[in-house]
Short mmCIF file of N, CA, C and O and ligand atoms in Angstrom, two decimals:
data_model
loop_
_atom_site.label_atom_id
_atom_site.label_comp_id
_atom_site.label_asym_id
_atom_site.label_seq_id
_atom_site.Cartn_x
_atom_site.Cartn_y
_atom_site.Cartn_z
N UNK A 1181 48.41 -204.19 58.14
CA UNK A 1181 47.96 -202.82 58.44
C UNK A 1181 46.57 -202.57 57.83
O UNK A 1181 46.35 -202.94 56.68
N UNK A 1182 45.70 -202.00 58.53
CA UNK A 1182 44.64 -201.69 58.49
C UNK A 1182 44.05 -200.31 57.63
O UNK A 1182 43.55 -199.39 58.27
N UNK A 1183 44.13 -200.25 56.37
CA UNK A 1183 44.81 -198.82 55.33
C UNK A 1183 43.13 -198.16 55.26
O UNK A 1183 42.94 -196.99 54.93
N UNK A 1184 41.90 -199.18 55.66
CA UNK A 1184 40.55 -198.08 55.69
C UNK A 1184 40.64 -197.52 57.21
O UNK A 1184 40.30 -196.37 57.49
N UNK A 1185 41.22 -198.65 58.38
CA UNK A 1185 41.03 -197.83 59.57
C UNK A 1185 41.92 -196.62 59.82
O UNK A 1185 41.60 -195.86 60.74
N UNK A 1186 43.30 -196.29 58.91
CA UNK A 1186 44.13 -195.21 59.35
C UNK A 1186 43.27 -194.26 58.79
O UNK A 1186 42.86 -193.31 59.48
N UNK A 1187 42.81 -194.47 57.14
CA UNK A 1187 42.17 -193.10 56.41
C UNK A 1187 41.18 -192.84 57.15
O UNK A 1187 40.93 -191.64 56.98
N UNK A 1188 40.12 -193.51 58.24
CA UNK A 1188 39.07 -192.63 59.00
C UNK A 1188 40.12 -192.20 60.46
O UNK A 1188 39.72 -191.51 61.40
N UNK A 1189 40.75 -192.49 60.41
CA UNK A 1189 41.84 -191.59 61.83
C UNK A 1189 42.13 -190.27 61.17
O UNK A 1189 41.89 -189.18 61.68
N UNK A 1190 42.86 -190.54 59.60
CA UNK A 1190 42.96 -189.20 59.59
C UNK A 1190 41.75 -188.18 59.28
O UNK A 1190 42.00 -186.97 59.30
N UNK A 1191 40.29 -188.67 58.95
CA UNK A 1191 39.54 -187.88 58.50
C UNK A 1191 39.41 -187.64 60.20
O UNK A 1191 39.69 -186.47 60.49
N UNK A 1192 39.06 -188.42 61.29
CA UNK A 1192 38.84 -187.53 63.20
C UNK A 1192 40.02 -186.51 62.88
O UNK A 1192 39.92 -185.30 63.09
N UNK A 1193 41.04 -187.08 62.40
CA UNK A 1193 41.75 -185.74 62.72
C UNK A 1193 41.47 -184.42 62.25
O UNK A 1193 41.63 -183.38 62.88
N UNK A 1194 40.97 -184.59 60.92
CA UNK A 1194 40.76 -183.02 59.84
C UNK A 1194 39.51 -182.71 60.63
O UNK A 1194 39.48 -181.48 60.65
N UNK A 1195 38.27 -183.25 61.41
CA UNK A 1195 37.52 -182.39 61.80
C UNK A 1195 37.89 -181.59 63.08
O UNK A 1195 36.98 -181.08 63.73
N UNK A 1196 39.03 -181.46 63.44
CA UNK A 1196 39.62 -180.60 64.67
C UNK A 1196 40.41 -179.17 63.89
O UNK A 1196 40.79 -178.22 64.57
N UNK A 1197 40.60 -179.22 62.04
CA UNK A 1197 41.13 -178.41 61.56
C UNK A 1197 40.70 -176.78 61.99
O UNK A 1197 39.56 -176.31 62.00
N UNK A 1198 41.84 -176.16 62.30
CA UNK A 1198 41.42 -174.43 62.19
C UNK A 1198 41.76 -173.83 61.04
O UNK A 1198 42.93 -173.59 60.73
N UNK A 1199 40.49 -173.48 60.15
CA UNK A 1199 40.45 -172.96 58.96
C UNK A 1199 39.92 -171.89 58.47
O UNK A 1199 39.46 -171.94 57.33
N UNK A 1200 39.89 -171.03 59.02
CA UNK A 1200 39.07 -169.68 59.17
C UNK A 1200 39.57 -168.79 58.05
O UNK A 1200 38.79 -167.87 57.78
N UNK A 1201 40.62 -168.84 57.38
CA UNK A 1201 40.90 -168.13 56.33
C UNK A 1201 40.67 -169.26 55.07
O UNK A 1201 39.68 -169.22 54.34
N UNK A 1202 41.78 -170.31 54.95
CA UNK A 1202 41.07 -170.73 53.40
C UNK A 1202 40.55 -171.79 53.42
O UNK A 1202 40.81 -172.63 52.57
N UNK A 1203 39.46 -172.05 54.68
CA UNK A 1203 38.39 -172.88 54.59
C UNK A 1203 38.30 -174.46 54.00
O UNK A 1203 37.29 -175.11 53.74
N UNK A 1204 39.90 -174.88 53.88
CA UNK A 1204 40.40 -176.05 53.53
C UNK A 1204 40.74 -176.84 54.18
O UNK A 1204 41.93 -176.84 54.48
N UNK A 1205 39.86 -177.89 54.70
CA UNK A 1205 40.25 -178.58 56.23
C UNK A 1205 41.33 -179.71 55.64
O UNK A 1205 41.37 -179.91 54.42
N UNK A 1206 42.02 -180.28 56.35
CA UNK A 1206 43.03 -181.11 56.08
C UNK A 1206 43.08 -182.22 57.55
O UNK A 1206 42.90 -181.81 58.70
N UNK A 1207 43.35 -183.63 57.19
CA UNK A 1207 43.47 -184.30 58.52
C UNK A 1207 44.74 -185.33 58.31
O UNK A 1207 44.88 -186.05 57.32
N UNK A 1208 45.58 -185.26 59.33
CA UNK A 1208 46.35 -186.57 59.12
C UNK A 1208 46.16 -187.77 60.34
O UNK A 1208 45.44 -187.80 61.33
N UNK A 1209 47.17 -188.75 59.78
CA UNK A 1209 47.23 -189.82 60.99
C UNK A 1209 48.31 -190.26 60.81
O UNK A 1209 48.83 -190.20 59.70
N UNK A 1210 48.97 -190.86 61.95
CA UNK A 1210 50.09 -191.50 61.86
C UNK A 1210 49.97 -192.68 62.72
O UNK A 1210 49.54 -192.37 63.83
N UNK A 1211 50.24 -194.22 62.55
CA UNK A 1211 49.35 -195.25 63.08
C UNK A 1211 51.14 -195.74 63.56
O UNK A 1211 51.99 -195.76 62.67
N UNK A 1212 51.47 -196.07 64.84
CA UNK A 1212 52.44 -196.33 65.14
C UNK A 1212 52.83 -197.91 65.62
O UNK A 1212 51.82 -198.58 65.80
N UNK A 1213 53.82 -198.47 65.82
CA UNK A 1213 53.71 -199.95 65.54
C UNK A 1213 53.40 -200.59 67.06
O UNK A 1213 53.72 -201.75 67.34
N UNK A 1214 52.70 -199.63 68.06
CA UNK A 1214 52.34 -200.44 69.28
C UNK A 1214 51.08 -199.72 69.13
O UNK A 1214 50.71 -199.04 70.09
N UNK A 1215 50.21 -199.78 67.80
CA UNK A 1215 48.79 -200.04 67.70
C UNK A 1215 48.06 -198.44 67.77
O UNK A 1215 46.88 -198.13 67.60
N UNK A 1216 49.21 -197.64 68.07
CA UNK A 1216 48.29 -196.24 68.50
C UNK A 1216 47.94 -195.15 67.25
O UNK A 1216 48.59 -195.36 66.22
N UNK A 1217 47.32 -194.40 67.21
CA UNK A 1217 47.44 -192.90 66.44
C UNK A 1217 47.65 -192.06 66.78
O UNK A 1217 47.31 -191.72 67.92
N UNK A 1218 48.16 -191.47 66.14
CA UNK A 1218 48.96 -189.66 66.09
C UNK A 1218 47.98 -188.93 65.50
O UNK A 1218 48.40 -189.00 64.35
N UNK A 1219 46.86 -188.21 65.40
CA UNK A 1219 46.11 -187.20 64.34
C UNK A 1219 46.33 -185.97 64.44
O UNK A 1219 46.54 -185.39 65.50
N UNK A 1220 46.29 -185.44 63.23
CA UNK A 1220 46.89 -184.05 63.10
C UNK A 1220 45.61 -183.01 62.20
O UNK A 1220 44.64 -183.45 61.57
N UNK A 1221 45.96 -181.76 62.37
CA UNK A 1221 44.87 -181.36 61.30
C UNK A 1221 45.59 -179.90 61.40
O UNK A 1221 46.16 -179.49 62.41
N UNK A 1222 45.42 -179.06 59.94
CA UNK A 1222 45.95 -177.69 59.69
C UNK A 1222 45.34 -176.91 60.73
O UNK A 1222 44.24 -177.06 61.26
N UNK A 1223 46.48 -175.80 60.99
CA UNK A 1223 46.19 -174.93 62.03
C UNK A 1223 46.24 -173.70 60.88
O UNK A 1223 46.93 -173.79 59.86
N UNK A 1224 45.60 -172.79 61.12
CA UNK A 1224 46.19 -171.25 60.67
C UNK A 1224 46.16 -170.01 61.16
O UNK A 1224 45.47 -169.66 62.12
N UNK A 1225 46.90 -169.32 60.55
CA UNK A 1225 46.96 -167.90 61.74
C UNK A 1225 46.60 -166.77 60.57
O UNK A 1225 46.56 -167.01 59.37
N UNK A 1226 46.31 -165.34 61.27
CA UNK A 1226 45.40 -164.47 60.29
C UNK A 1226 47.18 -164.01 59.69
O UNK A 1226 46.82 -163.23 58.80
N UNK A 1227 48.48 -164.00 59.62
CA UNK A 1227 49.30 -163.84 59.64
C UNK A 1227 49.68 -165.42 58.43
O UNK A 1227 50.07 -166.52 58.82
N UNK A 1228 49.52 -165.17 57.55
CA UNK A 1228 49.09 -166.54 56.76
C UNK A 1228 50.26 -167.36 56.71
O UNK A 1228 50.09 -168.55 56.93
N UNK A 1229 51.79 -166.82 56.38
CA UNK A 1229 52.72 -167.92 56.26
C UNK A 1229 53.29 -168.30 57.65
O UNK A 1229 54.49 -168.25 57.92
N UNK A 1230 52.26 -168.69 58.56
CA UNK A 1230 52.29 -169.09 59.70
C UNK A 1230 51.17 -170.20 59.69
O UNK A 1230 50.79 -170.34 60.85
N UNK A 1231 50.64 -170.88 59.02
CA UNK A 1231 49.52 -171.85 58.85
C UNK A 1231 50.74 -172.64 58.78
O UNK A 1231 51.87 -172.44 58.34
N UNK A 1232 49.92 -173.93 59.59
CA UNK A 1232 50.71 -174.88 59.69
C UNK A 1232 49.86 -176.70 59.45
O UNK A 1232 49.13 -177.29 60.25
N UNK A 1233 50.31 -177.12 58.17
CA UNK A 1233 50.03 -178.35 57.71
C UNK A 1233 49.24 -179.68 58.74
O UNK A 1233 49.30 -179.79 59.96
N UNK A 1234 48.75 -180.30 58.05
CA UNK A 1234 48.03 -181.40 59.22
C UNK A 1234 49.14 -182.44 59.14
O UNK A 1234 49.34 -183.11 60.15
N UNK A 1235 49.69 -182.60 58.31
CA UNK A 1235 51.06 -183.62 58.42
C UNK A 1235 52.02 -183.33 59.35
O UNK A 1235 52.43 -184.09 60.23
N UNK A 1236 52.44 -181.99 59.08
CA UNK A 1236 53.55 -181.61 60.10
C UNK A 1236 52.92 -181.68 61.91
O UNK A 1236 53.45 -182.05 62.96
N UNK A 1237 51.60 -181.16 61.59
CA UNK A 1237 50.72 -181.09 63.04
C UNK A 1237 51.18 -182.70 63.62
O UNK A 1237 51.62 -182.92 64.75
N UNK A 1238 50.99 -183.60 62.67
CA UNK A 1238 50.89 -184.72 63.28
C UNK A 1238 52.64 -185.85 63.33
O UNK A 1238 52.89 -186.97 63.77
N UNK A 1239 53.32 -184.97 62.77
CA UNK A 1239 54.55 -185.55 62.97
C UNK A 1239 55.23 -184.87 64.05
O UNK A 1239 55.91 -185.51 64.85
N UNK A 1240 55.09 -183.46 64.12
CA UNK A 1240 55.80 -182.75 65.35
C UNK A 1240 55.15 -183.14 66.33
O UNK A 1240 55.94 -183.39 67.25
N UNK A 1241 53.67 -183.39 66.73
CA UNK A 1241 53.25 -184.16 67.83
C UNK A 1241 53.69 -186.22 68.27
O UNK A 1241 53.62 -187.04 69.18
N UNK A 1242 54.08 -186.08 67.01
CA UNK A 1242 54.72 -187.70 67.26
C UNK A 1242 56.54 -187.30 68.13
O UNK A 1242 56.84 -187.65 69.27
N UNK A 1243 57.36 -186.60 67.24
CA UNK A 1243 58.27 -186.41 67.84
C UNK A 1243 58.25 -185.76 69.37
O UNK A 1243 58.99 -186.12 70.29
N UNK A 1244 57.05 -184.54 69.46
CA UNK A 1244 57.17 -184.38 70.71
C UNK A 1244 56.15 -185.52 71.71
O UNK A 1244 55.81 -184.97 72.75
N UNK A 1245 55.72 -186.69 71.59
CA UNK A 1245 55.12 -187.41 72.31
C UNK A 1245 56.89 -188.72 72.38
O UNK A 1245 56.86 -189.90 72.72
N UNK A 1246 57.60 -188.28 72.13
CA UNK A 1246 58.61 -188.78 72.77
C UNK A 1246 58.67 -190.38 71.18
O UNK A 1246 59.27 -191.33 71.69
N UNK A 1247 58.40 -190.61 70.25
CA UNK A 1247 58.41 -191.51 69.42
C UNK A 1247 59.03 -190.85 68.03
O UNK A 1247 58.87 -189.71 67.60
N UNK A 1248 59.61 -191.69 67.61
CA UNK A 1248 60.84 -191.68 66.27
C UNK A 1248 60.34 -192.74 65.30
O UNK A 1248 59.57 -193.68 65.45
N UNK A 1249 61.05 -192.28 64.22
CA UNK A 1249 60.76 -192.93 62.85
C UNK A 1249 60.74 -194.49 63.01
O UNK A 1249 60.07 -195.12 62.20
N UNK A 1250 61.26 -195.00 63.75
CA UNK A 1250 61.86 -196.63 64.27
C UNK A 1250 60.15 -197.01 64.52
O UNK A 1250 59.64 -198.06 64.13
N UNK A 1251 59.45 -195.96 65.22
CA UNK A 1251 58.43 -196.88 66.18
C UNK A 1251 56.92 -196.43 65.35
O UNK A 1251 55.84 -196.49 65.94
N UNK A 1252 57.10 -195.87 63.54
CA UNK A 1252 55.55 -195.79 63.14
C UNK A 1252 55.64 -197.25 61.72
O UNK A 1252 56.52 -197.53 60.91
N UNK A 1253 54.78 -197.64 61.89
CA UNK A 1253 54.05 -198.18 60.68
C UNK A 1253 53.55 -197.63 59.58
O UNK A 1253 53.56 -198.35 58.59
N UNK A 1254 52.96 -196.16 59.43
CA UNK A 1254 52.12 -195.93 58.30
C UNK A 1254 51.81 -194.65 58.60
O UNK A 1254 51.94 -194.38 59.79
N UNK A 1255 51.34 -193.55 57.70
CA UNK A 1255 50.71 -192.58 57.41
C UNK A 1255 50.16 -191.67 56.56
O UNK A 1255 50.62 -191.28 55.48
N UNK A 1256 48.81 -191.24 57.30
CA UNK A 1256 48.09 -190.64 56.04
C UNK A 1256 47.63 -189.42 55.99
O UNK A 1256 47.30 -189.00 57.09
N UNK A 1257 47.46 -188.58 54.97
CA UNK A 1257 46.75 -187.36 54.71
C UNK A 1257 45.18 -187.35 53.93
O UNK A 1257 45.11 -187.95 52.86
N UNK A 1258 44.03 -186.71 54.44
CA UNK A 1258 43.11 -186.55 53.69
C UNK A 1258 42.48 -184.97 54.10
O UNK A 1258 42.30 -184.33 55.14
N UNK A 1259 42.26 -184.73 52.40
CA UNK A 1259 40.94 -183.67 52.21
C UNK A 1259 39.53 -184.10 51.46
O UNK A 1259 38.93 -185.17 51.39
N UNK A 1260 39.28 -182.80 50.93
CA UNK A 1260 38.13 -183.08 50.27
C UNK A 1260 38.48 -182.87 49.06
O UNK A 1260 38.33 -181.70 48.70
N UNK A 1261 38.82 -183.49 48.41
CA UNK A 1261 39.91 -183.51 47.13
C UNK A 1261 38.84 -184.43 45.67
O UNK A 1261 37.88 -185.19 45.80
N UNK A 1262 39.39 -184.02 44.63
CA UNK A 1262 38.40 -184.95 44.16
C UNK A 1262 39.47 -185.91 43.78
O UNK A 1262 38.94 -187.02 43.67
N UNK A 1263 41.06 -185.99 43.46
CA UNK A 1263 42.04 -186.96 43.88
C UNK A 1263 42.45 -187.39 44.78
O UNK A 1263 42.20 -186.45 45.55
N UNK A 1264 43.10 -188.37 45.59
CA UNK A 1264 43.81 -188.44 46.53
C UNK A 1264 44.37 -187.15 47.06
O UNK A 1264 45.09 -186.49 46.32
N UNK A 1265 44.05 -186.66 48.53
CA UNK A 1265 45.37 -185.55 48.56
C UNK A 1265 46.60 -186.00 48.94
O UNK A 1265 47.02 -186.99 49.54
N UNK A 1266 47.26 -184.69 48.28
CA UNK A 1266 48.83 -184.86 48.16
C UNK A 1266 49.27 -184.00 48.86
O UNK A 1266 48.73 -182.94 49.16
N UNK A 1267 50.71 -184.56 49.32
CA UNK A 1267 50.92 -183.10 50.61
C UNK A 1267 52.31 -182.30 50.13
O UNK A 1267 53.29 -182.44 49.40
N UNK A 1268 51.80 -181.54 50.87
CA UNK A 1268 52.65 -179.96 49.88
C UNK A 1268 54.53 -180.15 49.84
O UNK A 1268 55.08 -181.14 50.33
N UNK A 1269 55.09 -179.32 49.36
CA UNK A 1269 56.71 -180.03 49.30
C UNK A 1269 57.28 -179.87 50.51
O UNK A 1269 58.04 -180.80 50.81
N UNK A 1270 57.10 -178.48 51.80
CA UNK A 1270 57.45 -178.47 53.08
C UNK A 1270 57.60 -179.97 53.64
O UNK A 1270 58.59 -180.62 53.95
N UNK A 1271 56.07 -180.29 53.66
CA UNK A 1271 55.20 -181.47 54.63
C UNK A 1271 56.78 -182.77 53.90
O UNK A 1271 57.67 -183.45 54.42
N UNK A 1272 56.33 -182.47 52.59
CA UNK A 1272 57.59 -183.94 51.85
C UNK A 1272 58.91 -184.09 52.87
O UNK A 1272 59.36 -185.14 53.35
N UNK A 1273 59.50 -182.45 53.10
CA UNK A 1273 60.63 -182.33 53.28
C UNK A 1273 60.59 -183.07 54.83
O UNK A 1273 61.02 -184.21 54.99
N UNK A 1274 60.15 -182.44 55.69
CA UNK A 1274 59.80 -182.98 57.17
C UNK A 1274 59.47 -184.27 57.38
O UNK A 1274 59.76 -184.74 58.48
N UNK A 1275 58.82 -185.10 56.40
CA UNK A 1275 58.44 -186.36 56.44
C UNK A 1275 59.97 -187.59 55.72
O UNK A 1275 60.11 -188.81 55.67
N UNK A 1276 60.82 -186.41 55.30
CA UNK A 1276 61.92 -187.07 54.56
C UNK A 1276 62.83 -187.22 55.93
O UNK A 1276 63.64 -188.13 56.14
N UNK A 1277 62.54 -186.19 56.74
CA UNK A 1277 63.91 -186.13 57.88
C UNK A 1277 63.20 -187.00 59.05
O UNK A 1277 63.84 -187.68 59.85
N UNK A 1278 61.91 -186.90 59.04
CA UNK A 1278 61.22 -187.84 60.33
C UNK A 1278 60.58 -189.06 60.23
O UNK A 1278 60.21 -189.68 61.22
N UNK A 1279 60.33 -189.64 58.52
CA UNK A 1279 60.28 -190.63 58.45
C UNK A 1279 60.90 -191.61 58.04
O UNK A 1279 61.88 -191.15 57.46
N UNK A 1280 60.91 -192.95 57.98
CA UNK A 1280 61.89 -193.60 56.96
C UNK A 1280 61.44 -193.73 55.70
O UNK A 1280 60.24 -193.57 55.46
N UNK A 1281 62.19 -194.00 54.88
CA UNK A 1281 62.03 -193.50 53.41
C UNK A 1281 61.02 -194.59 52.95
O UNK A 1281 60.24 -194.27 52.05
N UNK A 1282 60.97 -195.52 53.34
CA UNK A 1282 60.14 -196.76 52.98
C UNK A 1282 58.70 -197.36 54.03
O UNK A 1282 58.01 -198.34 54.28
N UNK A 1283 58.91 -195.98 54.36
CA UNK A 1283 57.38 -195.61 55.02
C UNK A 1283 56.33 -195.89 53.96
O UNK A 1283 56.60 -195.67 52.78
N UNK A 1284 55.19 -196.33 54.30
CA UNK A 1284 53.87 -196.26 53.56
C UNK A 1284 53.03 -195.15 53.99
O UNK A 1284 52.70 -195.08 55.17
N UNK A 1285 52.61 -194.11 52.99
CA UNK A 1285 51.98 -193.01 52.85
C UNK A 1285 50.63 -193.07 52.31
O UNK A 1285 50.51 -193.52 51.17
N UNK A 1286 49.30 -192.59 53.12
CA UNK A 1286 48.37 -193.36 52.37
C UNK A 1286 47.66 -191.94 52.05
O UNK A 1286 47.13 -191.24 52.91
N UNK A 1287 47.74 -191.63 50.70
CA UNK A 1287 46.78 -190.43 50.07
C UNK A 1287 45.16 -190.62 50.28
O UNK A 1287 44.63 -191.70 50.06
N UNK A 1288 44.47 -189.54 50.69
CA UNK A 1288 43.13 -189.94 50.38
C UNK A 1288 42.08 -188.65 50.56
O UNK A 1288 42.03 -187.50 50.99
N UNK A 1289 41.12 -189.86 49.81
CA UNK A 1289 40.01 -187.84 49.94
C UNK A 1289 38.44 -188.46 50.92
O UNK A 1289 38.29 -189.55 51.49
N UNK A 1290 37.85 -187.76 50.86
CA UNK A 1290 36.35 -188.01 52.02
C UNK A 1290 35.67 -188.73 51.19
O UNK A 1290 34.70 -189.22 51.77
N UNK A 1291 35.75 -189.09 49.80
CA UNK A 1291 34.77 -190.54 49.15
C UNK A 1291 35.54 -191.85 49.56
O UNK A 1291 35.32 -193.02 49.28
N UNK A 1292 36.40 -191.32 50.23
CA UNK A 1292 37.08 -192.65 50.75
C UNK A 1292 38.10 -193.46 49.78
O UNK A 1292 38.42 -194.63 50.00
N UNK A 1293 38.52 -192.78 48.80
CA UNK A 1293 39.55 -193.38 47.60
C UNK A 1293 41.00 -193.37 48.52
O UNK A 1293 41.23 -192.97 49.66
N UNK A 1294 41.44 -193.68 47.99
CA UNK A 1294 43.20 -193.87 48.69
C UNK A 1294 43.78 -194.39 47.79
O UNK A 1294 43.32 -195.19 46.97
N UNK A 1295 45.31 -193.80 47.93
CA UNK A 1295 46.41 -194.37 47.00
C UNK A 1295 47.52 -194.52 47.93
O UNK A 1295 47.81 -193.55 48.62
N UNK A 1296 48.19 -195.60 48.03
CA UNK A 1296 49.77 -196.08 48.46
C UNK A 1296 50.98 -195.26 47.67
O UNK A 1296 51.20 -195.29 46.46
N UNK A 1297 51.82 -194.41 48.88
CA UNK A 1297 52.75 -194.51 48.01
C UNK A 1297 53.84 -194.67 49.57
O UNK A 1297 53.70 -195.14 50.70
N UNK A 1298 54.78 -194.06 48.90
CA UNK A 1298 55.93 -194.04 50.12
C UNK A 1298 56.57 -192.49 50.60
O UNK A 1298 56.33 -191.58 49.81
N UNK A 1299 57.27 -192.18 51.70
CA UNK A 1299 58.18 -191.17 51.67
C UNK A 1299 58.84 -190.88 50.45
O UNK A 1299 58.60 -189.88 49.78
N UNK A 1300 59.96 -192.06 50.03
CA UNK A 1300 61.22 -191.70 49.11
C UNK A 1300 60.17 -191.54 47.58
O UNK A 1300 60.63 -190.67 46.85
N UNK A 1301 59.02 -192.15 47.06
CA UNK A 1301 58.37 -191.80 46.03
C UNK A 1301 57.91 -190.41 45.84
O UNK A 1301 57.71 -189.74 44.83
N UNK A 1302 57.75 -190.07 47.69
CA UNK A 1302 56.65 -188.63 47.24
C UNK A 1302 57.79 -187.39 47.21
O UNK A 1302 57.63 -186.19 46.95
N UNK A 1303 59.21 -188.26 47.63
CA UNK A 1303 60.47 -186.95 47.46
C UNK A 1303 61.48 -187.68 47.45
O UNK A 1303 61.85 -188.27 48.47
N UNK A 1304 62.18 -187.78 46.16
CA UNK A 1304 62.91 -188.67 45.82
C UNK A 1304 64.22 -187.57 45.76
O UNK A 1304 64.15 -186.39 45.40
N UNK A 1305 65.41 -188.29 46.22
CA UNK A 1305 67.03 -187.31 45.79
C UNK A 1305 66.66 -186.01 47.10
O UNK A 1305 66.94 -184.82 46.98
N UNK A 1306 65.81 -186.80 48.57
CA UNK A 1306 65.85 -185.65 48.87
C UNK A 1306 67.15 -184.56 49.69
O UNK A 1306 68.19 -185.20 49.55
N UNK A 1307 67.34 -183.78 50.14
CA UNK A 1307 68.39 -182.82 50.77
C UNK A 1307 68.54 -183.80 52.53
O UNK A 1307 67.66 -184.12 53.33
N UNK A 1308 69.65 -183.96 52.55
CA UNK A 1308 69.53 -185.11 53.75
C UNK A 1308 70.54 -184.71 55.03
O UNK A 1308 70.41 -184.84 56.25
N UNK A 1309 71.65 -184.14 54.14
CA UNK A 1309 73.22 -183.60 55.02
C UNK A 1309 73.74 -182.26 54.99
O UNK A 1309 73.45 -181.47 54.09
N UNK A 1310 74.54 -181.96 56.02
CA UNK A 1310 75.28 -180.70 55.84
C UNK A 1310 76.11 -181.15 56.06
O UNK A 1310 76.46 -180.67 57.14
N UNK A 1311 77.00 -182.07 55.68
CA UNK A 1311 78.30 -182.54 56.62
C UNK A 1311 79.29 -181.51 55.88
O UNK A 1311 80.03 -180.88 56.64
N UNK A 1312 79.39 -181.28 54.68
CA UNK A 1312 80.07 -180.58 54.40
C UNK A 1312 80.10 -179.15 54.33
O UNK A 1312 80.98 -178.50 53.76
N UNK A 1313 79.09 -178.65 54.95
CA UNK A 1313 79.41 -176.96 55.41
C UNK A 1313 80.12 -176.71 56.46
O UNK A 1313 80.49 -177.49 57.33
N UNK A 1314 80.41 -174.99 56.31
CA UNK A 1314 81.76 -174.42 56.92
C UNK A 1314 81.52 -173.97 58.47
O UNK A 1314 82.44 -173.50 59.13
N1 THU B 2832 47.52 -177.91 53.83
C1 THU B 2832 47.77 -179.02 54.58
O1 THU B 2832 47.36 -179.10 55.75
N2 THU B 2832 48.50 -180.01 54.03
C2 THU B 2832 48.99 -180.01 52.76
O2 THU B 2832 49.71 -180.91 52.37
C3 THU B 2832 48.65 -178.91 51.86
C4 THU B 2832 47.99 -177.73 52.48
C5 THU B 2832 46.75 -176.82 54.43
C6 THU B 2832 47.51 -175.56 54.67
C7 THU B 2832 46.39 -174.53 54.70
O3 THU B 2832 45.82 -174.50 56.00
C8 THU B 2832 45.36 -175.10 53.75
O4 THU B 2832 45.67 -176.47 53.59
C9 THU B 2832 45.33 -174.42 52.39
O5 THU B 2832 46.57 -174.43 51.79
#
């Protein structure tokens, strides 16, 4: 896997970000195992807890382009961070139910740094079942 060519997929993606309130662009990618990308980037609405993540942008467009956890290789988030960015606990939770846990997650910021981690690292013990509700 190609871990500088996904982090510039996800930076095409963050320049499509709508950021008109907190001016924080965000881009993802999701590089799938018949060679393609998924890019995502934050949306927001003047109605604020309606902004919606560049991760989730780019996983709900994977699920609705008809592809499942079985068929990605890798994915990444970047800002303009002066660490790797990290994605918020929602984005964790959604990436716990749509990815596999031993997914490779590639953090990164616009100097081009990156860090490896995984799904189950970035949310470990996560909430998985309801089998037992009434
Ligand atoms: N944001 C993301 O897109 N991903 C994250 O993991 C954290 C936050 C967005 C949401 C909002 O549009 C902006 O960054 C500021 O929180």
């Amino acid at each position: 896997m190609d871990e500088k060519k996904l982090l510039e997929e996800a930076i095409l993606g963050r320049e499509q970000a709508y950021t008109p309130y907190s001016k924080f662009k965000v881009g993802a990618a999701i590089l799938l195992k018949n060679g393609a990308y998924i890019r995502g980037c934050n949306v927001e609405n003047v109605s604020y807890g309606l902004c919606n993540c560049a991760e989730r942008t780019a996983l709900f467009k994977m699920i609705s382009e008809g592809y499942k956890k079985e068929d990605v290789l890798a994915m990444a988030v970047v800002a303009d961070t002066t660490l790797p960015c990290s994605p918020c606990g929602a984005c964790r939770q959604v990436m716990a139910e749509l990815l596999d846990k031993k997914t490779p997650i590639l953090l990164g910021n616009m100097a081009r740094e990156y860090k490896m981690t995984t799904v189950e690292e970035l949310l470990p013990y996560s909430f998985e079942e309801i089998e037992n509700a009434d």
